[in-house]
């Protein structure tokens, strides 16, 4: 007589869902409530201590992330607490999510729109943000592990599956984990397959999420961070984003995001989920300030990069790009606005920003370049209010910044923090970046005039 399996009293197997590196998955239905379906996962090598430990970690990770609000399947039943008893067949049953995997969805309809791709990526980021906040890393983000829940809006319903390779700091001390390298055919990161590499770094998850964005936009697997010519996946001819979405002005900004996300050196990639989500949100022109990294920690990391890469020289190279952006704003002001504002007077003043490799609290560095101060007054009697524009640097990319100011006598006072307007490459801004900056400038001029009217005499 065949011994009953631990799950058979509570669950009836209805069919196979496939198999992975560690085990098999099957569709099951609750014997107590026929309306409840789940996914049963068992081990292919049930007596392997390493596989049993991984299943225990996976269940602990799913419970932690689900309880904290992440979009992962709920654990409906398990016996993984007995992972040390090799004679007990381990299993767990998780919530069955109705809908295709991202891999199957893109295979069926092709590359997704930019808006939907960003929405899916942001939804995954939110789950990772919850996990990272609980010291849980996924370490196997790929299209096969993302389900697009059929009952939800596109993007918002992205559910993250398979925490089989996850790392949970809270339970790591009680388990033995080998330092074996591993490769992911979706995105092969150097830190994961080089002996001595840090395979418990949350920044690896962020690179994988950038791979998901690239996959959504192109239908292509990124594979390696660099090809034989040193090109990132989105810069390779025949596989680039611009070839799939020609004509969309956001392509150049997406390329800049992926330039950072696909850096071979982990210190030059996105450092936190908040930093990545801010950049993704800004692709839709949302004005969101990033949650700043601790200035002391960032200064230490950037100082190390300076010693390796001669940061001062790099900032000097970025200065011409900053000057071109500021010059384009000044040209527009002089040719299109000044002298045409009826009772309002618009002033354009320059100040020089000295080069600084020590980042400000929001993480920006500055080459030696101009700052444009635009202020407005009415009939020479009322206060002068307006906006200052300058260009900051993060990594190898530039960003136009602005903040509200007032002028009292000959002194400009800041009325707020720097906010990001548009990112552009060190080669200089393109037409879409210049156009976006000018639209922002017009909004700021309008806001200053409205504010002066509200202040009154």
Coordinates of C-alpha atoms in Angstrom, one line a residue:
X1 CA 0.0 0.0 0.0
X2 CA 1.4 3.4 -1.0
X3 CA 1.7 5.8 1.9
X4 CA -0.5 8.9 1.7
X5 CA 1.3 12.1 0.9
X6 CA 1.0 14.9 3.5
X7 CA -1.1 17.2 1.2
X8 CA -3.6 14.6 0.1
X9 CA -6.0 15.1 3.0
X10 CA -6.6 18.8 2.2
X11 CA -5.9 19.0 -1.5
X12 CA -7.0 17.2 -4.7
X13 CA -4.5 17.3 -7.6
X14 CA -6.2 18.4 -10.9
X15 CA -3.3 18.7 -13.3
X16 CA 0.3 19.6 -13.9
X17 CA 1.5 23.2 -14.2
X18 CA 5.1 22.4 -15.1
X19 CA 8.4 21.9 -13.4
X20 CA 11.4 24.0 -12.4
X21 CA 14.9 23.5 -11.3
X22 CA 13.9 22.5 -7.7
X23 CA 10.6 20.7 -8.1
X24 CA 7.2 20.2 -9.7
X25 CA 4.0 22.4 -9.6
X26 CA 0.5 21.1 -9.9
X27 CA -3.0 22.7 -9.8
X28 CA -5.0 21.6 -6.8
X29 CA -8.4 22.1 -5.3
X30 CA -9.3 22.3 -1.6
X31 CA -11.2 19.2 -0.3
X32 CA -13.0 21.5 2.3
X33 CA -14.0 24.3 -0.1
X34 CA -14.2 23.4 -3.8
X35 CA -14.1 27.0 -4.8
X36 CA -10.5 27.4 -3.6
X37 CA -7.8 26.4 -6.0
X38 CA -4.1 26.5 -5.3
X39 CA -0.6 25.7 -6.6
X40 CA 1.1 22.7 -5.0
X41 CA 4.9 22.6 -5.1
X42 CA 6.9 19.5 -4.2
X43 CA 10.6 18.7 -4.5
X44 CA 12.1 16.7 -7.2
X45 CA 14.8 15.5 -4.8
X46 CA 12.8 15.3 -1.6
X47 CA 15.7 14.1 0.6
X48 CA 18.2 16.8 -0.5
X49 CA 18.9 19.1 2.5
X50 CA 19.8 22.1 0.3
X51 CA 16.5 21.8 -1.6
X52 CA 14.5 21.4 1.6
X53 CA 16.2 24.4 3.1
X54 CA 15.3 26.4 0.0
X55 CA 11.7 25.4 0.2
X56 CA 11.6 26.5 3.8
X57 CA 13.1 29.9 2.9
X58 CA 10.7 30.3 0.0
X59 CA 7.6 29.8 2.2
X60 CA 9.1 32.2 4.9
X61 CA 9.8 34.8 2.2
X62 CA 6.3 34.5 0.6
X63 CA 4.6 34.9 4.0
X64 CA 6.8 37.9 5.0
X65 CA 6.3 39.8 1.7
X66 CA 2.6 39.0 1.5
X67 CA 1.9 40.1 5.1
X68 CA 3.8 43.3 4.4
X69 CA 1.6 44.1 1.4
X70 CA 3.7 42.8 -1.5
X71 CA 1.9 41.3 -4.6
X72 CA 2.9 37.7 -4.1
X73 CA 0.7 34.6 -3.8
X74 CA -0.6 33.8 -0.3
X75 CA 0.6 30.6 1.3
X76 CA -2.5 28.4 1.9
X77 CA -0.8 25.4 3.5
X78 CA 2.6 23.8 4.1
X79 CA 4.7 21.5 6.2
X80 CA 8.1 23.2 5.6
X81 CA 8.8 23.6 9.3
X82 CA 9.8 19.9 9.1
X83 CA 12.6 20.6 6.6
X84 CA 15.2 19.0 8.8
X85 CA 13.2 15.7 9.0
X86 CA 14.4 14.0 5.7
X87 CA 11.8 11.3 5.8
X88 CA 8.9 13.8 5.6
X89 CA 8.0 14.8 2.0
X90 CA 7.9 18.6 2.0
X91 CA 5.2 20.6 0.2
X92 CA 3.5 23.9 0.2
X93 CA 0.3 25.2 -1.5
X94 CA 0.1 28.8 -2.6
X95 CA -2.7 30.9 -4.0
X96 CA -3.5 30.2 -7.7
X97 CA -3.3 33.5 -9.6
X98 CA -5.5 33.5 -12.7
X99 CA -3.7 35.0 -15.7
X100 CA -0.8 34.5 -18.1
X101 CA 2.9 34.8 -17.2
X102 CA 4.6 37.9 -18.6
X103 CA 6.6 35.6 -20.8
X104 CA 3.5 34.0 -22.4
X105 CA 1.7 37.3 -22.7
X106 CA 4.6 39.0 -24.7
X107 CA 5.1 35.8 -26.7
X108 CA 1.4 36.0 -27.7
X109 CA 1.0 39.7 -28.6
X110 CA 4.5 41.0 -29.0
X111 CA 6.2 44.0 -27.4
X112 CA 4.0 46.1 -25.1
X113 CA 3.3 49.8 -25.2
X114 CA 5.6 52.1 -23.3
X115 CA 2.9 53.0 -20.8
X116 CA 2.0 49.4 -20.1
X117 CA 5.6 48.4 -19.8
X118 CA 6.3 51.1 -17.3
X119 CA 3.2 50.2 -15.3
X120 CA 4.2 46.5 -15.0
X121 CA 7.7 47.5 -14.0
X122 CA 6.5 49.9 -11.4
X123 CA 4.2 47.2 -9.9
X124 CA 7.1 44.8 -9.7
X125 CA 9.2 47.5 -8.1
X126 CA 6.6 48.0 -5.4
X127 CA 6.7 44.3 -4.4
X128 CA 10.5 44.4 -4.4
X129 CA 10.4 47.6 -2.2
X130 CA 8.2 45.8 0.3
X131 CA 10.5 42.7 0.2
X132 CA 13.7 44.7 0.5
X133 CA 12.2 46.6 3.4
X134 CA 11.8 43.2 5.2
X135 CA 15.4 42.1 4.2
X136 CA 14.0 39.6 1.6
X137 CA 15.7 39.5 -1.8
X138 CA 14.1 37.7 -4.8
X139 CA 17.2 36.9 -6.9
X140 CA 15.3 35.3 -9.8
X141 CA 13.2 38.0 -11.4
X142 CA 12.3 37.0 -14.9
X143 CA 9.2 37.0 -17.2
X144 CA 8.3 33.4 -16.3
X145 CA 8.0 34.5 -12.6
X146 CA 5.6 37.4 -13.2
X147 CA 1.9 36.7 -13.6
X148 CA -0.5 39.4 -15.0
X149 CA -3.6 38.8 -12.9
X150 CA -6.6 38.7 -15.2
X151 CA -8.9 40.5 -12.7
X152 CA -6.7 43.7 -12.5
X153 CA -5.8 46.6 -14.6
X154 CA -2.8 46.1 -16.9
X155 CA 0.4 46.6 -15.0
X156 CA -1.2 47.0 -11.6
X157 CA -2.0 43.3 -11.5
X158 CA 1.6 42.1 -11.8
X159 CA 2.2 39.4 -9.2
X160 CA 5.7 38.1 -8.4
X161 CA 6.1 34.4 -8.1
X162 CA 8.8 31.8 -7.2
X163 CA 10.9 32.9 -4.2
X164 CA 12.9 29.6 -4.5
X165 CA 16.2 31.4 -4.8
X166 CA 15.3 34.2 -2.4
X167 CA 17.5 35.3 0.5
X168 CA 15.9 36.2 3.9
X169 CA 18.2 37.9 6.3
X170 CA 15.9 37.2 9.2
X171 CA 16.3 33.4 8.9
X172 CA 19.7 33.1 7.3
X173 CA 21.5 32.6 10.6
X174 CA 19.6 29.4 11.2
X175 CA 20.3 27.7 7.8
X176 CA 23.3 26.6 5.9
X177 CA 23.5 28.1 2.4
X178 CA 26.3 27.3 0.0
X179 CA 28.2 30.1 -1.7
X180 CA 27.7 28.4 -5.1
X181 CA 27.5 30.6 -8.1
X182 CA 24.4 30.7 -10.3
X183 CA 23.5 32.0 -13.8
X184 CA 20.2 33.4 -14.9
X185 CA 19.6 33.0 -18.7
X186 CA 17.3 36.0 -18.6
X187 CA 19.9 38.4 -17.2
X188 CA 23.3 37.1 -16.3
X189 CA 24.8 39.4 -13.7
X190 CA 28.6 39.3 -13.0
X191 CA 28.1 39.3 -9.2
X192 CA 26.1 36.1 -9.4
X193 CA 28.6 33.9 -11.3
X194 CA 32.0 35.2 -10.3
X195 CA 33.6 33.3 -7.3
X196 CA 33.6 35.7 -4.4
X197 CA 30.8 37.9 -5.9
X198 CA 28.1 39.2 -3.6
X199 CA 25.0 37.1 -4.4
X200 CA 23.0 38.8 -1.6
X201 CA 23.0 42.3 -2.9
X202 CA 19.6 43.9 -3.4
X203 CA 20.9 46.0 -6.3
X204 CA 21.0 42.7 -8.3
X205 CA 17.1 42.6 -8.1
X206 CA 17.0 46.2 -9.5
X207 CA 19.1 45.2 -12.6
X208 CA 16.7 42.3 -13.2
X209 CA 13.7 44.7 -13.0
X210 CA 15.4 46.9 -15.7
X211 CA 15.7 43.6 -17.7
X212 CA 11.9 43.2 -17.3
X213 CA 11.3 46.7 -18.7
X214 CA 13.5 46.0 -21.7
X215 CA 11.7 42.7 -22.3
X216 CA 8.3 44.3 -22.2
X217 CA 9.4 47.0 -24.6
X218 CA 11.1 44.7 -27.1
X219 CA 10.1 41.1 -26.5
X220 CA 13.8 40.3 -26.3
X221 CA 15.8 38.6 -23.5
X222 CA 18.6 40.9 -22.4
X223 CA 21.0 38.0 -21.6
X224 CA 24.4 39.6 -20.9
X225 CA 24.9 43.2 -19.5
X226 CA 27.5 43.8 -22.3
X227 CA 28.1 42.1 -25.7
X228 CA 31.5 41.7 -27.4
X229 CA 31.5 45.4 -28.3
X230 CA 30.6 46.6 -24.8
X231 CA 27.0 47.5 -25.8
X232 CA 24.2 47.1 -23.3
X233 CA 21.1 45.1 -24.5
X234 CA 19.0 48.1 -25.5
X235 CA 21.9 49.6 -27.5
X236 CA 22.4 46.5 -29.8
X237 CA 21.4 46.9 -33.4
X238 CA 18.4 44.7 -34.2
X239 CA 17.4 44.5 -30.5
X240 CA 17.1 48.2 -29.5
X241 CA 14.1 50.0 -28.0
X242 CA 14.2 52.7 -30.6
X243 CA 13.6 50.1 -33.4
X244 CA 10.4 49.0 -31.6
X245 CA 9.1 52.4 -30.6
X246 CA 10.4 54.8 -33.1
X247 CA 8.8 58.3 -32.9
X248 CA 8.0 58.2 -29.1
X249 CA 9.9 61.1 -27.4
X250 CA 10.3 59.0 -24.3
X251 CA 12.6 56.5 -25.9
X252 CA 15.8 58.6 -25.3
X253 CA 14.8 58.9 -21.6
X254 CA 14.2 55.2 -21.3
X255 CA 17.6 54.5 -22.8
X256 CA 19.2 56.7 -20.1
X257 CA 17.4 54.7 -17.4
X258 CA 18.6 51.4 -18.9
X259 CA 22.1 52.8 -19.4
X260 CA 22.2 53.1 -15.6
X261 CA 20.3 49.9 -14.8
X262 CA 22.6 47.8 -17.0
X263 CA 26.0 49.0 -15.8
X264 CA 28.5 46.2 -15.4
X265 CA 29.8 47.7 -12.1
X266 CA 27.1 47.4 -9.4
X267 CA 28.1 50.7 -7.7
X268 CA 27.1 52.6 -10.8
X269 CA 23.6 51.0 -11.1
X270 CA 20.5 52.1 -9.3
X271 CA 21.2 51.8 -5.6
X272 CA 17.6 51.6 -4.2
X273 CA 14.1 50.7 -5.4
X274 CA 13.1 54.3 -4.6
X275 CA 15.8 55.7 -6.9
X276 CA 14.6 53.4 -9.8
X277 CA 10.9 54.1 -9.3
X278 CA 11.5 57.8 -9.3
X279 CA 13.3 57.6 -12.7
X280 CA 10.5 55.4 -14.0
X281 CA 7.8 57.7 -12.8
X282 CA 9.6 60.7 -14.4
X283 CA 9.3 58.9 -17.8
X284 CA 5.7 60.0 -17.6
X285 CA 6.7 63.5 -16.5
X286 CA 5.7 63.0 -12.9
X287 CA 7.3 65.4 -10.5
X288 CA 8.5 63.1 -7.7
X289 CA 11.5 63.8 -5.6
X290 CA 13.5 60.7 -4.7
X291 CA 13.9 59.5 -1.2
X292 CA 17.6 60.5 -0.6
X293 CA 20.2 58.0 0.1
X294 CA 22.1 58.6 3.4
X295 CA 24.6 61.4 2.4
X296 CA 27.5 59.8 4.4
X297 CA 26.9 56.4 2.8
X298 CA 26.6 57.9 -0.7
X299 CA 29.7 60.1 -0.2
X300 CA 31.7 57.0 0.7
X301 CA 30.5 55.1 -2.4
X302 CA 31.0 58.0 -4.7
X303 CA 34.4 58.8 -3.3
X304 CA 35.5 55.3 -4.1
X305 CA 34.3 55.7 -7.7
X306 CA 36.2 59.0 -8.0
X307 CA 39.5 57.3 -7.1
X308 CA 38.8 54.6 -9.7
X309 CA 37.5 56.8 -12.5
X310 CA 38.9 60.3 -12.0
X311 CA 35.5 61.9 -11.3
X312 CA 36.8 65.4 -11.6
X313 CA 37.7 64.8 -15.2
X314 CA 34.3 63.2 -15.9
X315 CA 32.5 66.3 -14.4
X316 CA 34.5 68.6 -16.6
X317 CA 33.4 66.6 -19.6
X318 CA 29.8 67.0 -18.6
X319 CA 30.0 70.8 -18.3
X320 CA 29.4 71.6 -22.0
X321 CA 26.2 69.5 -22.0
X322 CA 25.0 71.5 -19.0
X323 CA 25.8 74.8 -20.7
X324 CA 23.9 73.8 -23.8
X325 CA 20.8 73.1 -21.8
X326 CA 20.9 76.3 -19.9
X327 CA 21.7 78.3 -23.1
X328 CA 18.6 76.9 -24.8
X329 CA 16.4 78.1 -22.0
X330 CA 18.0 81.5 -22.0
X331 CA 17.6 81.8 -25.8
X332 CA 13.9 80.9 -25.5
X333 CA 13.4 83.5 -22.8
X334 CA 15.1 86.3 -24.7
X335 CA 13.4 85.6 -28.1
X336 CA 9.9 84.5 -27.0
X337 CA 9.0 85.9 -23.5
X338 CA 11.0 89.0 -22.4
X339 CA 9.3 92.2 -23.4
X340 CA 6.0 90.6 -24.1
X341 CA 4.5 90.1 -20.7
X342 CA 2.4 93.4 -20.5
X343 CA 2.8 94.8 -16.9
X344 CA 5.1 92.0 -15.8
X345 CA 8.9 92.3 -16.1
X346 CA 11.0 89.2 -16.5
X347 CA 14.7 89.2 -15.5
X348 CA 17.3 86.6 -16.4
X349 CA 20.4 86.6 -14.3
X350 CA 23.3 84.2 -14.3
X351 CA 25.5 82.8 -11.5
X352 CA 28.3 80.3 -11.8
X353 CA 28.1 76.9 -10.1
X354 CA 31.5 75.7 -9.0
X355 CA 32.4 72.1 -9.7
X356 CA 31.7 69.8 -6.7
X357 CA 32.3 66.1 -6.3
X358 CA 30.6 66.1 -2.9
X359 CA 26.9 65.3 -3.6
X360 CA 24.2 67.4 -2.1
X361 CA 21.6 65.6 0.1
X362 CA 19.6 64.5 -2.9
X363 CA 22.6 62.9 -4.4
X364 CA 23.5 65.4 -7.3
X365 CA 27.0 66.4 -8.3
X366 CA 27.7 69.6 -10.2
X367 CA 30.2 70.5 -12.9
X368 CA 31.3 74.1 -13.2
X369 CA 28.5 75.6 -15.2
X370 CA 25.9 78.4 -15.2
X371 CA 22.8 78.7 -13.1
X372 CA 19.9 80.6 -14.7
X373 CA 17.8 82.7 -12.3
X374 CA 14.5 83.8 -13.8
X375 CA 12.5 86.3 -11.7
X376 CA 9.4 88.4 -12.3
X377 CA 7.9 91.6 -10.8
X378 CA 5.0 93.8 -11.5
X379 CA 5.4 97.5 -12.2
X380 CA 8.8 97.6 -10.3
X381 CA 7.0 97.6 -7.0
X382 CA 6.2 94.1 -6.0
X383 CA 8.6 91.3 -4.9
X384 CA 10.5 89.4 -7.5
X385 CA 9.6 85.7 -7.6
X386 CA 10.6 83.0 -10.0
X387 CA 12.7 79.9 -10.7
X388 CA 16.3 78.9 -10.8
X389 CA 17.6 76.3 -13.2
X390 CA 20.8 74.4 -13.0
X391 CA 22.2 71.0 -14.2
X392 CA 23.2 68.2 -11.8
X393 CA 25.0 64.9 -12.5
X394 CA 24.4 61.4 -11.3
X395 CA 26.7 58.7 -12.7
X396 CA 27.3 59.4 -16.4
X397 CA 24.0 61.3 -16.9
X398 CA 22.8 64.9 -16.5
X399 CA 19.5 66.2 -15.1
X400 CA 18.0 69.6 -15.4
X401 CA 16.9 70.8 -11.9
X402 CA 14.8 73.7 -10.8
X403 CA 13.5 75.3 -7.6
X404 CA 11.5 78.3 -6.7
X405 CA 13.4 81.5 -5.7
X406 CA 12.9 85.1 -4.6
X407 CA 15.2 88.1 -5.0
X408 CA 15.6 90.6 -2.2
X409 CA 17.8 93.4 -3.2
X410 CA 20.8 91.6 -4.8
X411 CA 20.4 88.3 -3.1
X412 CA 18.6 85.2 -4.4
X413 CA 16.9 83.1 -1.7
X414 CA 15.7 79.5 -2.3
X415 CA 12.1 78.8 -1.5
X416 CA 12.2 75.0 -1.9
X417 CA 14.3 72.0 -2.8
X418 CA 15.7 71.1 -6.2
X419 CA 13.3 69.1 -8.4
X420 CA 14.1 67.0 -11.5
X421 CA 12.8 68.3 -14.8
X422 CA 14.3 66.1 -17.5
X423 CA 17.3 63.7 -17.8
X424 CA 19.7 63.8 -20.8
X425 CA 23.0 62.2 -21.9
X426 CA 26.5 63.7 -21.4
X427 CA 26.6 64.3 -25.2
X428 CA 24.0 67.0 -24.6
X429 CA 20.2 67.3 -24.7
X430 CA 18.2 66.3 -27.7
X431 CA 15.1 68.1 -29.2
X432 CA 12.6 66.2 -27.0
X433 CA 14.6 67.1 -23.8
X434 CA 14.9 70.8 -24.8
X435 CA 11.1 70.9 -25.7
X436 CA 10.3 69.3 -22.3
X437 CA 12.5 71.9 -20.5
X438 CA 10.8 74.8 -22.3
X439 CA 7.4 73.5 -21.4
X440 CA 8.5 73.4 -17.7
X441 CA 9.9 76.9 -18.0
X442 CA 6.5 78.2 -19.3
X443 CA 4.7 76.6 -16.5
X444 CA 7.1 78.2 -14.0
X445 CA 6.7 81.7 -15.5
X446 CA 2.9 81.3 -15.3
X447 CA 3.1 80.2 -11.7
X448 CA 5.3 83.1 -10.7
X449 CA 2.9 85.6 -12.3
X450 CA -0.1 84.0 -10.5
X451 CA 1.8 84.1 -7.2
X452 CA 2.6 87.8 -7.6
X453 CA -1.1 88.6 -8.2
X454 CA -2.0 86.6 -5.1
X455 CA 0.5 88.5 -3.0
X456 CA -1.0 91.9 -4.0
X457 CA 0.6 95.3 -3.3

